[in-house]
JSON list of C-alpha atoms in Angstrom, two decimals:
[
{"chain": "A", "resi": 10, "resn": "UNK", "atom": "CA", "xyz": [36.51, 117.52, 53.53]},
{"chain": "A", "resi": 11, "resn": "UNK", "atom": "CA", "xyz": [35.19, 116.62, 49.72]},
{"chain": "A", "resi": 12, "resn": "UNK", "atom": "CA", "xyz": [32.94, 119.25, 49.72]},
{"chain": "A", "resi": 13, "resn": "UNK", "atom": "CA", "xyz": [36.23, 121.69, 50.50]},
{"chain": "A", "resi": 14, "resn": "UNK", "atom": "CA", "xyz": [37.95, 120.42, 48.20]},
{"chain": "A", "resi": 15, "resn": "UNK", "atom": "CA", "xyz": [39.78, 117.78, 50.28]},
{"chain": "A", "resi": 16, "resn": "UNK", "atom": "CA", "xyz": [38.52, 113.64, 50.61]},
{"chain": "A", "resi": 17, "resn": "UNK", "atom": "CA", "xyz": [40.66, 110.77, 50.50]},
{"chain": "A", "resi": 18, "resn": "UNK", "atom": "CA", "xyz": [43.17, 110.45, 47.17]},
{"chain": "A", "resi": 19, "resn": "UNK", "atom": "CA", "xyz": [45.09, 107.11, 47.01]},
{"chain": "A", "resi": 20, "resn": "UNK", "atom": "CA", "xyz": [45.34, 104.27, 48.80]},
{"chain": "A", "resi": 21, "resn": "UNK", "atom": "CA", "xyz": [48.26, 101.59, 48.57]},
{"chain": "A", "resi": 22, "resn": "UNK", "atom": "CA", "xyz": [49.47, 98.84, 50.64]},
{"chain": "A", "resi": 23, "resn": "UNK", "atom": "CA", "xyz": [52.88, 97.64, 52.49]},
{"chain": "A", "resi": 24, "resn": "UNK", "atom": "CA", "xyz": [53.67, 93.95, 53.66]},
{"chain": "A", "resi": 25, "resn": "UNK", "atom": "CA", "xyz": [55.77, 94.69, 56.59]},
{"chain": "A", "resi": 26, "resn": "UNK", "atom": "CA", "xyz": [56.03, 91.29, 57.70]},
{"chain": "A", "resi": 27, "resn": "UNK", "atom": "CA", "xyz": [55.39, 88.23, 55.02]},
{"chain": "A", "resi": 28, "resn": "UNK", "atom": "CA", "xyz": [55.67, 85.83, 57.87]},
{"chain": "A", "resi": 29, "resn": "UNK", "atom": "CA", "xyz": [54.32, 87.28, 60.95]},
{"chain": "A", "resi": 30, "resn": "UNK", "atom": "CA", "xyz": [51.68, 88.34, 58.37]},
{"chain": "A", "resi": 31, "resn": "UNK", "atom": "CA", "xyz": [51.96, 92.42, 59.27]},
{"chain": "A", "resi": 32, "resn": "UNK", "atom": "CA", "xyz": [50.40, 94.86, 56.58]},
{"chain": "A", "resi": 33, "resn": "UNK", "atom": "CA", "xyz": [50.51, 98.21, 56.53]},
{"chain": "A", "resi": 34, "resn": "UNK", "atom": "CA", "xyz": [47.14, 100.21, 54.43]},
{"chain": "A", "resi": 35, "resn": "UNK", "atom": "CA", "xyz": [48.22, 103.77, 53.70]},
{"chain": "A", "resi": 36, "resn": "UNK", "atom": "CA", "xyz": [45.24, 105.39, 52.73]},
{"chain": "A", "resi": 37, "resn": "UNK", "atom": "CA", "xyz": [46.05, 109.43, 51.58]},
{"chain": "A", "resi": 38, "resn": "UNK", "atom": "CA", "xyz": [44.02, 112.13, 52.47]},
{"chain": "A", "resi": 39, "resn": "UNK", "atom": "CA", "xyz": [43.71, 115.53, 50.91]},
{"chain": "A", "resi": 40, "resn": "UNK", "atom": "CA", "xyz": [43.09, 117.80, 54.26]},
{"chain": "A", "resi": 41, "resn": "UNK", "atom": "CA", "xyz": [43.18, 121.33, 52.34]},
{"chain": "A", "resi": 42, "resn": "UNK", "atom": "CA", "xyz": [44.02, 124.08, 54.81]},
{"chain": "A", "resi": 43, "resn": "UNK", "atom": "CA", "xyz": [44.15, 121.82, 58.69]},
{"chain": "A", "resi": 44, "resn": "UNK", "atom": "CA", "xyz": [46.85, 119.77, 59.69]},
{"chain": "A", "resi": 45, "resn": "UNK", "atom": "CA", "xyz": [44.53, 117.09, 59.79]},
{"chain": "A", "resi": 46, "resn": "UNK", "atom": "CA", "xyz": [45.50, 114.62, 62.53]},
{"chain": "A", "resi": 47, "resn": "UNK", "atom": "CA", "xyz": [42.01, 114.36, 63.58]},
{"chain": "A", "resi": 48, "resn": "UNK", "atom": "CA", "xyz": [40.82, 113.80, 60.59]},
{"chain": "A", "resi": 49, "resn": "UNK", "atom": "CA", "xyz": [43.02, 110.85, 59.32]},
{"chain": "A", "resi": 50, "resn": "UNK", "atom": "CA", "xyz": [42.72, 109.11, 62.34]},
{"chain": "A", "resi": 51, "resn": "UNK", "atom": "CA", "xyz": [38.74, 109.55, 62.23]},
{"chain": "A", "resi": 52, "resn": "UNK", "atom": "CA", "xyz": [39.18, 107.78, 58.25]},
{"chain": "A", "resi": 53, "resn": "UNK", "atom": "CA", "xyz": [41.99, 105.26, 59.15]},
{"chain": "A", "resi": 54, "resn": "UNK", "atom": "CA", "xyz": [39.17, 104.44, 62.38]},
{"chain": "A", "resi": 55, "resn": "UNK", "atom": "CA", "xyz": [35.95, 104.46, 59.96]},
{"chain": "A", "resi": 56, "resn": "UNK", "atom": "CA", "xyz": [37.66, 102.01, 56.72]},
{"chain": "A", "resi": 57, "resn": "UNK", "atom": "CA", "xyz": [39.31, 99.68, 59.35]},
{"chain": "A", "resi": 58, "resn": "UNK", "atom": "CA", "xyz": [37.05, 97.43, 60.24]},
{"chain": "A", "resi": 59, "resn": "UNK", "atom": "CA", "xyz": [36.05, 97.39, 55.95]},
{"chain": "A", "resi": 60, "resn": "UNK", "atom": "CA", "xyz": [39.81, 96.12, 55.24]},
{"chain": "A", "resi": 61, "resn": "UNK", "atom": "CA", "xyz": [39.72, 93.20, 57.97]},
{"chain": "A", "resi": 62, "resn": "UNK", "atom": "CA", "xyz": [36.96, 91.60, 56.53]},
{"chain": "A", "resi": 63, "resn": "UNK", "atom": "CA", "xyz": [39.32, 91.46, 53.24]},
{"chain": "A", "resi": 64, "resn": "UNK", "atom": "CA", "xyz": [42.46, 90.98, 55.02]},
{"chain": "A", "resi": 65, "resn": "UNK", "atom": "CA", "xyz": [40.99, 89.02, 58.12]},
{"chain": "A", "resi": 66, "resn": "UNK", "atom": "CA", "xyz": [43.97, 88.82, 61.03]},
{"chain": "A", "resi": 67, "resn": "UNK", "atom": "CA", "xyz": [44.32, 91.48, 63.87]},
{"chain": "A", "resi": 68, "resn": "UNK", "atom": "CA", "xyz": [43.77, 95.10, 63.63]},
{"chain": "A", "resi": 69, "resn": "UNK", "atom": "CA", "xyz": [46.19, 97.00, 64.66]},
{"chain": "A", "resi": 70, "resn": "UNK", "atom": "CA", "xyz": [46.84, 100.45, 64.79]},
{"chain": "A", "resi": 71, "resn": "UNK", "atom": "CA", "xyz": [44.22, 103.58, 63.12]},
{"chain": "A", "resi": 72, "resn": "UNK", "atom": "CA", "xyz": [46.33, 106.97, 63.22]},
{"chain": "A", "resi": 73, "resn": "UNK", "atom": "CA", "xyz": [48.25, 108.63, 60.83]},
{"chain": "A", "resi": 74, "resn": "UNK", "atom": "CA", "xyz": [51.80, 109.18, 60.75]},
{"chain": "A", "resi": 75, "resn": "UNK", "atom": "CA", "xyz": [53.91, 112.48, 61.21]},
{"chain": "A", "resi": 76, "resn": "UNK", "atom": "CA", "xyz": [55.88, 111.53, 58.05]},
{"chain": "A", "resi": 77, "resn": "UNK", "atom": "CA", "xyz": [53.74, 113.28, 55.84]},
{"chain": "A", "resi": 78, "resn": "UNK", "atom": "CA", "xyz": [55.84, 112.99, 52.30]},
{"chain": "A", "resi": 79, "resn": "UNK", "atom": "CA", "xyz": [52.72, 114.32, 50.34]},
{"chain": "A", "resi": 80, "resn": "UNK", "atom": "CA", "xyz": [52.74, 117.59, 51.87]},
{"chain": "A", "resi": 81, "resn": "UNK", "atom": "CA", "xyz": [56.97, 118.53, 51.48]},
{"chain": "A", "resi": 82, "resn": "UNK", "atom": "CA", "xyz": [57.19, 121.95, 51.31]},
{"chain": "A", "resi": 83, "resn": "UNK", "atom": "CA", "xyz": [60.78, 123.45, 49.20]},
{"chain": "A", "resi": 84, "resn": "UNK", "atom": "CA", "xyz": [62.93, 126.94, 49.37]},
{"chain": "A", "resi": 85, "resn": "UNK", "atom": "CA", "xyz": [65.86, 128.74, 47.63]},
{"chain": "A", "resi": 86, "resn": "UNK", "atom": "CA", "xyz": [67.39, 131.33, 48.29]},
{"chain": "A", "resi": 87, "resn": "UNK", "atom": "CA", "xyz": [70.24, 133.52, 46.46]},
{"chain": "A", "resi": 88, "resn": "UNK", "atom": "CA", "xyz": [72.64, 135.52, 48.65]},
{"chain": "A", "resi": 89, "resn": "UNK", "atom": "CA", "xyz": [75.07, 137.72, 47.56]},
{"chain": "A", "resi": 90, "resn": "UNK", "atom": "CA", "xyz": [78.96, 137.62, 49.21]},
{"chain": "A", "resi": 91, "resn": "UNK", "atom": "CA", "xyz": [78.27, 140.80, 50.41]},
{"chain": "A", "resi": 92, "resn": "UNK", "atom": "CA", "xyz": [75.45, 140.26, 52.24]},
{"chain": "A", "resi": 93, "resn": "UNK", "atom": "CA", "xyz": [77.28, 137.23, 53.83]},
{"chain": "A", "resi": 94, "resn": "UNK", "atom": "CA", "xyz": [80.33, 139.68, 54.77]},
{"chain": "A", "resi": 95, "resn": "UNK", "atom": "CA", "xyz": [82.19, 138.79, 51.90]},
{"chain": "A", "resi": 96, "resn": "UNK", "atom": "CA", "xyz": [83.67, 136.25, 49.87]},
{"chain": "A", "resi": 97, "resn": "UNK", "atom": "CA", "xyz": [86.02, 134.44, 52.58]},
{"chain": "A", "resi": 98, "resn": "UNK", "atom": "CA", "xyz": [82.74, 134.23, 55.07]},
{"chain": "A", "resi": 99, "resn": "UNK", "atom": "CA", "xyz": [80.78, 133.06, 51.91]},
{"chain": "A", "resi": 100, "resn": "UNK", "atom": "CA", "xyz": [83.55, 130.24, 51.34]},
{"chain": "A", "resi": 101, "resn": "UNK", "atom": "CA", "xyz": [82.87, 129.44, 54.90]},
{"chain": "A", "resi": 102, "resn": "UNK", "atom": "CA", "xyz": [79.46, 128.79, 54.90]},
{"chain": "A", "resi": 103, "resn": "UNK", "atom": "CA", "xyz": [79.89, 126.35, 51.94]},
{"chain": "A", "resi": 104, "resn": "UNK", "atom": "CA", "xyz": [82.07, 124.36, 53.30]},
{"chain": "A", "resi": 105, "resn": "UNK", "atom": "CA", "xyz": [79.85, 124.56, 56.68]},
{"chain": "A", "resi": 106, "resn": "UNK", "atom": "CA", "xyz": [77.09, 123.28, 54.38]},
{"chain": "A", "resi": 107, "resn": "UNK", "atom": "CA", "xyz": [79.26, 120.55, 52.47]},
{"chain": "A", "resi": 108, "resn": "UNK", "atom": "CA", "xyz": [80.58, 119.08, 56.42]},
{"chain": "A", "resi": 109, "resn": "UNK", "atom": "CA", "xyz": [76.98, 118.72, 57.63]},
{"chain": "A", "resi": 110, "resn": "UNK", "atom": "CA", "xyz": [76.45, 116.61, 54.31]},
{"chain": "A", "resi": 111, "resn": "UNK", "atom": "CA", "xyz": [79.37, 114.11, 55.08]},
{"chain": "A", "resi": 112, "resn": "UNK", "atom": "CA", "xyz": [79.35, 113.92, 58.62]},
{"chain": "A", "resi": 113, "resn": "UNK", "atom": "CA", "xyz": [76.58, 112.89, 60.58]},
{"chain": "A", "resi": 114, "resn": "UNK", "atom": "CA", "xyz": [76.99, 114.31, 63.60]},
{"chain": "A", "resi": 115, "resn": "UNK", "atom": "CA", "xyz": [77.60, 118.01, 62.50]},
{"chain": "A", "resi": 116, "resn": "UNK", "atom": "CA", "xyz": [74.35, 117.53, 60.14]},
{"chain": "A", "resi": 117, "resn": "UNK", "atom": "CA", "xyz": [72.25, 116.81, 63.37]},
{"chain": "A", "resi": 118, "resn": "UNK", "atom": "CA", "xyz": [73.05, 120.68, 64.84]},
{"chain": "A", "resi": 119, "resn": "UNK", "atom": "CA", "xyz": [73.09, 121.90, 61.08]},
{"chain": "A", "resi": 120, "resn": "UNK", "atom": "CA", "xyz": [69.35, 120.55, 61.37]},
{"chain": "A", "resi": 121, "resn": "UNK", "atom": "CA", "xyz": [69.06, 121.34, 65.27]},
{"chain": "A", "resi": 122, "resn": "UNK", "atom": "CA", "xyz": [69.56, 125.30, 63.59]},
{"chain": "A", "resi": 123, "resn": "UNK", "atom": "CA", "xyz": [67.61, 125.62, 60.93]},
{"chain": "A", "resi": 124, "resn": "UNK", "atom": "CA", "xyz": [64.83, 124.04, 62.96]},
{"chain": "A", "resi": 125, "resn": "UNK", "atom": "CA", "xyz": [65.36, 126.97, 65.63]},
{"chain": "A", "resi": 126, "resn": "UNK", "atom": "CA", "xyz": [63.97, 129.13, 63.00]},
{"chain": "A", "resi": 127, "resn": "UNK", "atom": "CA", "xyz": [61.23, 126.77, 62.13]},
{"chain": "A", "resi": 128, "resn": "UNK", "atom": "CA", "xyz": [59.49, 126.04, 65.42]},
{"chain": "A", "resi": 129, "resn": "UNK", "atom": "CA", "xyz": [59.72, 129.09, 67.13]},
{"chain": "A", "resi": 130, "resn": "UNK", "atom": "CA", "xyz": [57.49, 130.65, 63.90]},
{"chain": "A", "resi": 131, "resn": "UNK", "atom": "CA", "xyz": [55.63, 127.06, 64.05]},
{"chain": "A", "resi": 132, "resn": "UNK", "atom": "CA", "xyz": [55.02, 127.81, 67.99]},
{"chain": "A", "resi": 133, "resn": "UNK", "atom": "CA", "xyz": [53.35, 131.27, 67.33]},
{"chain": "A", "resi": 134, "resn": "UNK", "atom": "CA", "xyz": [51.69, 130.58, 64.77]},
{"chain": "A", "resi": 135, "resn": "UNK", "atom": "CA", "xyz": [49.25, 127.64, 67.04]},
{"chain": "A", "resi": 136, "resn": "UNK", "atom": "CA", "xyz": [51.44, 124.69, 64.86]},
{"chain": "A", "resi": 137, "resn": "UNK", "atom": "CA", "xyz": [52.44, 121.27, 66.00]},
{"chain": "A", "resi": 138, "resn": "UNK", "atom": "CA", "xyz": [56.32, 121.93, 66.28]},
{"chain": "A", "resi": 139, "resn": "UNK", "atom": "CA", "xyz": [56.77, 118.17, 67.63]},
{"chain": "A", "resi": 140, "resn": "UNK", "atom": "CA", "xyz": [55.19, 116.78, 65.13]},
{"chain": "A", "resi": 141, "resn": "UNK", "atom": "CA", "xyz": [57.25, 119.06, 62.59]},
{"chain": "A", "resi": 142, "resn": "UNK", "atom": "CA", "xyz": [60.25, 117.72, 64.12]},
{"chain": "A", "resi": 143, "resn": "UNK", "atom": "CA", "xyz": [59.42, 114.34, 64.66]},
{"chain": "A", "resi": 144, "resn": "UNK", "atom": "CA", "xyz": [58.51, 114.66, 60.63]},
{"chain": "A", "resi": 145, "resn": "UNK", "atom": "CA", "xyz": [61.81, 116.45, 60.01]},
{"chain": "A", "resi": 146, "resn": "UNK", "atom": "CA", "xyz": [64.28, 114.50, 61.49]},
{"chain": "A", "resi": 147, "resn": "UNK", "atom": "CA", "xyz": [62.92, 111.11, 59.95]},
{"chain": "A", "resi": 148, "resn": "UNK", "atom": "CA", "xyz": [62.57, 112.70, 56.86]},
{"chain": "A", "resi": 149, "resn": "UNK", "atom": "CA", "xyz": [66.81, 113.83, 57.02]},
{"chain": "A", "resi": 150, "resn": "UNK", "atom": "CA", "xyz": [66.94, 110.03, 57.17]},
{"chain": "A", "resi": 151, "resn": "UNK", "atom": "CA", "xyz": [65.17, 108.19, 54.76]},
{"chain": "A", "resi": 152, "resn": "UNK", "atom": "CA", "xyz": [68.59, 107.25, 53.05]},
{"chain": "A", "resi": 153, "resn": "UNK", "atom": "CA", "xyz": [69.97, 105.29, 55.61]},
{"chain": "A", "resi": 154, "resn": "UNK", "atom": "CA", "xyz": [72.15, 107.64, 56.65]},
{"chain": "A", "resi": 155, "resn": "UNK", "atom": "CA", "xyz": [70.99, 111.32, 58.50]},
{"chain": "A", "resi": 156, "resn": "UNK", "atom": "CA", "xyz": [71.84, 113.79, 55.99]},
{"chain": "A", "resi": 157, "resn": "UNK", "atom": "CA", "xyz": [70.77, 118.28, 56.73]},
{"chain": "A", "resi": 158, "resn": "UNK", "atom": "CA", "xyz": [67.69, 119.78, 55.68]},
{"chain": "A", "resi": 159, "resn": "UNK", "atom": "CA", "xyz": [69.08, 122.99, 53.96]},
{"chain": "A", "resi": 160, "resn": "UNK", "atom": "CA", "xyz": [72.42, 122.76, 52.05]},
{"chain": "A", "resi": 161, "resn": "UNK", "atom": "CA", "xyz": [74.48, 125.74, 50.42]},
{"chain": "A", "resi": 162, "resn": "UNK", "atom": "CA", "xyz": [76.74, 126.08, 47.63]},
{"chain": "A", "resi": 163, "resn": "UNK", "atom": "CA", "xyz": [79.32, 128.60, 45.89]},
{"chain": "A", "resi": 164, "resn": "UNK", "atom": "CA", "xyz": [77.77, 130.36, 43.30]},
{"chain": "A", "resi": 165, "resn": "UNK", "atom": "CA", "xyz": [79.70, 133.45, 41.23]},
{"chain": "A", "resi": 166, "resn": "UNK", "atom": "CA", "xyz": [77.53, 136.45, 43.22]},
{"chain": "A", "resi": 167, "resn": "UNK", "atom": "CA", "xyz": [77.66, 134.43, 46.24]},
{"chain": "A", "resi": 168, "resn": "UNK", "atom": "CA", "xyz": [75.60, 131.36, 48.27]},
{"chain": "A", "resi": 169, "resn": "UNK", "atom": "CA", "xyz": [72.54, 129.61, 46.78]},
{"chain": "A", "resi": 170, "resn": "UNK", "atom": "CA", "xyz": [70.24, 128.02, 49.82]},
{"chain": "A", "resi": 171, "resn": "UNK", "atom": "CA", "xyz": [68.36, 125.17, 49.52]},
{"chain": "A", "resi": 172, "resn": "UNK", "atom": "CA", "xyz": [65.79, 123.53, 52.15]},
{"chain": "A", "resi": 173, "resn": "UNK", "atom": "CA", "xyz": [62.99, 120.49, 51.54]},
{"chain": "A", "resi": 174, "resn": "UNK", "atom": "CA", "xyz": [61.53, 118.45, 54.26]},
{"chain": "A", "resi": 175, "resn": "UNK", "atom": "CA", "xyz": [57.46, 117.84, 55.60]},
{"chain": "A", "resi": 176, "resn": "UNK", "atom": "CA", "xyz": [55.43, 120.36, 57.18]},
{"chain": "A", "resi": 177, "resn": "UNK", "atom": "CA", "xyz": [51.92, 118.95, 57.71]},
{"chain": "A", "resi": 178, "resn": "UNK", "atom": "CA", "xyz": [50.91, 122.27, 58.67]},
{"chain": "A", "resi": 179, "resn": "UNK", "atom": "CA", "xyz": [47.44, 124.63, 58.95]},
{"chain": "A", "resi": 180, "resn": "UNK", "atom": "CA", "xyz": [45.64, 127.51, 58.65]},
{"chain": "A", "resi": 181, "resn": "UNK", "atom": "CA", "xyz": [42.29, 126.22, 60.08]},
{"chain": "A", "resi": 182, "resn": "UNK", "atom": "CA", "xyz": [41.41, 124.72, 63.14]},
{"chain": "A", "resi": 183, "resn": "UNK", "atom": "CA", "xyz": [42.95, 123.83, 66.62]},
{"chain": "A", "resi": 184, "resn": "UNK", "atom": "CA", "xyz": [44.56, 126.79, 67.94]},
{"chain": "A", "resi": 185, "resn": "UNK", "atom": "CA", "xyz": [44.27, 128.60, 64.75]},
{"chain": "A", "resi": 186, "resn": "UNK", "atom": "CA", "xyz": [41.33, 131.07, 65.73]},
{"chain": "A", "resi": 187, "resn": "UNK", "atom": "CA", "xyz": [41.23, 129.37, 69.77]},
{"chain": "A", "resi": 188, "resn": "UNK", "atom": "CA", "xyz": [44.32, 131.31, 70.64]},
{"chain": "A", "resi": 189, "resn": "UNK", "atom": "CA", "xyz": [44.77, 135.31, 70.58]},
{"chain": "A", "resi": 190, "resn": "UNK", "atom": "CA", "xyz": [47.95, 135.56, 70.24]},
{"chain": "A", "resi": 191, "resn": "UNK", "atom": "CA", "xyz": [47.84, 132.87, 67.06]},
{"chain": "A", "resi": 192, "resn": "UNK", "atom": "CA", "xyz": [45.37, 135.24, 65.79]},
{"chain": "A", "resi": 193, "resn": "UNK", "atom": "CA", "xyz": [47.00, 137.65, 65.88]},
{"chain": "A", "resi": 194, "resn": "UNK", "atom": "CA", "xyz": [50.41, 135.90, 64.56]},
{"chain": "A", "resi": 195, "resn": "UNK", "atom": "CA", "xyz": [47.94, 135.04, 61.25]},
{"chain": "A", "resi": 196, "resn": "UNK", "atom": "CA", "xyz": [46.24, 138.44, 60.80]},
{"chain": "A", "resi": 197, "resn": "UNK", "atom": "CA", "xyz": [50.54, 139.63, 60.73]},
{"chain": "A", "resi": 198, "resn": "UNK", "atom": "CA", "xyz": [51.49, 136.70, 58.11]},
{"chain": "A", "resi": 199, "resn": "UNK", "atom": "CA", "xyz": [48.67, 136.90, 56.37]},
{"chain": "A", "resi": 200, "resn": "UNK", "atom": "CA", "xyz": [48.86, 134.06, 54.04]},
{"chain": "A", "resi": 201, "resn": "UNK", "atom": "CA", "xyz": [46.16, 132.31, 51.79]},
{"chain": "A", "resi": 202, "resn": "UNK", "atom": "CA", "xyz": [46.40, 128.71, 53.36]},
{"chain": "A", "resi": 203, "resn": "UNK", "atom": "CA", "xyz": [48.55, 125.90, 54.58]},
{"chain": "A", "resi": 204, "resn": "UNK", "atom": "CA", "xyz": [50.69, 125.41, 51.01]},
{"chain": "A", "resi": 205, "resn": "UNK", "atom": "CA", "xyz": [51.30, 129.01, 51.75]},
{"chain": "A", "resi": 206, "resn": "UNK", "atom": "CA", "xyz": [52.31, 128.44, 55.98]},
{"chain": "A", "resi": 207, "resn": "UNK", "atom": "CA", "xyz": [54.58, 125.86, 55.08]},
{"chain": "A", "resi": 208, "resn": "UNK", "atom": "CA", "xyz": [56.16, 127.76, 52.42]},
{"chain": "A", "resi": 209, "resn": "UNK", "atom": "CA", "xyz": [57.25, 130.42, 55.13]},
{"chain": "A", "resi": 210, "resn": "UNK", "atom": "CA", "xyz": [58.27, 128.60, 57.59]},
{"chain": "A", "resi": 211, "resn": "UNK", "atom": "CA", "xyz": [60.62, 126.25, 55.37]},
{"chain": "A", "resi": 212, "resn": "UNK", "atom": "CA", "xyz": [61.97, 129.68, 54.26]},
{"chain": "A", "resi": 213, "resn": "UNK", "atom": "CA", "xyz": [62.67, 130.91, 58.24]},
{"chain": "A", "resi": 214, "resn": "UNK", "atom": "CA", "xyz": [64.47, 127.76, 58.82]},
{"chain": "A", "resi": 215, "resn": "UNK", "atom": "CA", "xyz": [66.26, 128.32, 56.03]},
{"chain": "A", "resi": 216, "resn": "UNK", "atom": "CA", "xyz": [67.23, 131.79, 57.43]},
{"chain": "A", "resi": 217, "resn": "UNK", "atom": "CA", "xyz": [68.45, 130.49, 60.89]},
{"chain": "A", "resi": 218, "resn": "UNK", "atom": "CA", "xyz": [69.93, 129.02, 59.08]},
{"chain": "A", "resi": 219, "resn": "UNK", "atom": "CA", "xyz": [72.07, 130.19, 56.77]},
{"chain": "A", "resi": 220, "resn": "UNK", "atom": "CA", "xyz": [72.58, 132.76, 60.60]},
{"chain": "A", "resi": 221, "resn": "UNK", "atom": "CA", "xyz": [74.01, 129.64, 62.18]},
{"chain": "A", "resi": 222, "resn": "UNK", "atom": "CA", "xyz": [76.71, 129.67, 59.34]},
{"chain": "A", "resi": 223, "resn": "UNK", "atom": "CA", "xyz": [77.18, 133.08, 59.22]},
{"chain": "A", "resi": 224, "resn": "UNK", "atom": "CA", "xyz": [78.13, 133.23, 62.73]},
{"chain": "A", "resi": 225, "resn": "UNK", "atom": "CA", "xyz": [80.40, 129.50, 62.43]},
{"chain": "A", "resi": 226, "resn": "UNK", "atom": "CA", "xyz": [82.28, 130.74, 58.93]},
{"chain": "A", "resi": 227, "resn": "UNK", "atom": "CA", "xyz": [83.02, 134.45, 60.80]},
{"chain": "A", "resi": 228, "resn": "UNK", "atom": "CA", "xyz": [82.91, 135.09, 64.32]},
{"chain": "A", "resi": 229, "resn": "UNK", "atom": "CA", "xyz": [82.10, 132.14, 65.48]},
{"chain": "A", "resi": 230, "resn": "UNK", "atom": "CA", "xyz": [79.43, 130.77, 67.74]},
{"chain": "A", "resi": 231, "resn": "UNK", "atom": "CA", "xyz": [80.12, 131.55, 70.97]},
{"chain": "A", "resi": 232, "resn": "UNK", "atom": "CA", "xyz": [81.13, 135.18, 70.41]},
{"chain": "A", "resi": 233, "resn": "UNK", "atom": "CA", "xyz": [77.43, 135.38, 69.55]},
{"chain": "A", "resi": 234, "resn": "UNK", "atom": "CA", "xyz": [75.51, 133.25, 72.57]},
{"chain": "A", "resi": 235, "resn": "UNK", "atom": "CA", "xyz": [78.09, 135.62, 75.03]},
{"chain": "A", "resi": 236, "resn": "UNK", "atom": "CA", "xyz": [76.32, 138.69, 73.53]},
{"chain": "A", "resi": 237, "resn": "UNK", "atom": "CA", "xyz": [72.64, 137.70, 73.97]},
{"chain": "A", "resi": 238, "resn": "UNK", "atom": "CA", "xyz": [73.81, 136.44, 77.36]},
{"chain": "A", "resi": 239, "resn": "UNK", "atom": "CA", "xyz": [75.99, 139.59, 78.58]},
{"chain": "A", "resi": 240, "resn": "UNK", "atom": "CA", "xyz": [72.53, 141.79, 77.41]},
{"chain": "A", "resi": 241, "resn": "UNK", "atom": "CA", "xyz": [70.48, 139.62, 78.93]},
{"chain": "A", "resi": 242, "resn": "UNK", "atom": "CA", "xyz": [72.38, 140.17, 82.07]},
{"chain": "A", "resi": 243, "resn": "UNK", "atom": "CA", "xyz": [72.21, 143.59, 81.64]},
{"chain": "A", "resi": 244, "resn": "UNK", "atom": "CA", "xyz": [68.70, 143.80, 81.36]},
{"chain": "A", "resi": 245, "resn": "UNK", "atom": "CA", "xyz": [67.52, 141.39, 84.04]},
{"chain": "A", "resi": 246, "resn": "UNK", "atom": "CA", "xyz": [67.31, 142.09, 87.89]},
{"chain": "A", "resi": 247, "resn": "UNK", "atom": "CA", "xyz": [68.44, 139.45, 90.19]},
{"chain": "A", "resi": 248, "resn": "UNK", "atom": "CA", "xyz": [66.31, 139.34, 93.78]},
{"chain": "A", "resi": 249, "resn": "UNK", "atom": "CA", "xyz": [69.62, 139.71, 96.00]},
{"chain": "A", "resi": 250, "resn": "UNK", "atom": "CA", "xyz": [66.94, 137.89, 98.67]},
{"chain": "A", "resi": 251, "resn": "UNK", "atom": "CA", "xyz": [63.83, 135.40, 98.61]},
{"chain": "A", "resi": 252, "resn": "UNK", "atom": "CA", "xyz": [60.69, 137.02, 98.27]},
{"chain": "A", "resi": 253, "resn": "UNK", "atom": "CA", "xyz": [57.37, 136.14, 100.07]},
{"chain": "A", "resi": 254, "resn": "UNK", "atom": "CA", "xyz": [54.85, 134.76, 97.76]},
{"chain": "A", "resi": 255, "resn": "UNK", "atom": "CA", "xyz": [51.71, 136.22, 97.38]},
{"chain": "A", "resi": 256, "resn": "UNK", "atom": "CA", "xyz": [48.73, 135.57, 98.77]},
{"chain": "A", "resi": 257, "resn": "UNK", "atom": "CA", "xyz": [45.93, 134.41, 97.23]},
{"chain": "A", "resi": 258, "resn": "UNK", "atom": "CA", "xyz": [42.28, 135.82, 97.45]},
{"chain": "A", "resi": 259, "resn": "UNK", "atom": "CA", "xyz": [40.53, 133.01, 96.82]},
{"chain": "A", "resi": 260, "resn": "UNK", "atom": "CA", "xyz": [37.46, 134.57, 95.97]},
{"chain": "A", "resi": 261, "resn": "UNK", "atom": "CA", "xyz": [38.88, 136.51, 93.18]}
]
């Protein structure tokens, strides 16, 4: 990893419970363009005995965290009021975003709309979307109150959107080379590395969030969903009676 420009960068220790003697040692590893889970776990297991010799006690967990605070992606964009349907809709989007800042129950669904877009892109690109989700929601709660990952504010021209969240993603390793569909997705995307990929994913989440707020502030979310369901059932032929299962040839 050092030869690739990465490696261990920092170390810190935190006493979680002095009476019980619970100590956590955090080792910060630059994993380059990899997601890095296996590498960080390897480092944790490799240094555990040395740390035990220094501190005593009993060795506990030796594993990564999915709350990667040193791998945060930050994106912003500006949208004209005309692009979202006019000043009234732009006002409504800004009010809906502010609602998510004030109310945790609304923030959860606000963030779900954000992750709708990000998760879909992450799956297509072979990323560990479950670790991304876990880190995102933990990050939303760091202040002690669950907050939105993205915000939209009114500007003279329209809206300004911002988003920030931890994104441990990779362009090498995992299924990035093993899965044909993932390889095709990367060939289409043409990102230069993990840093750029994280920006693309965060921007996709912000775009998905803006689309959801646009529906809420305009025609309402339900109307859009009903159009989706109507289109789905109009193009799907439902069987009128059960079909017999196909017999498989054991030699094929």
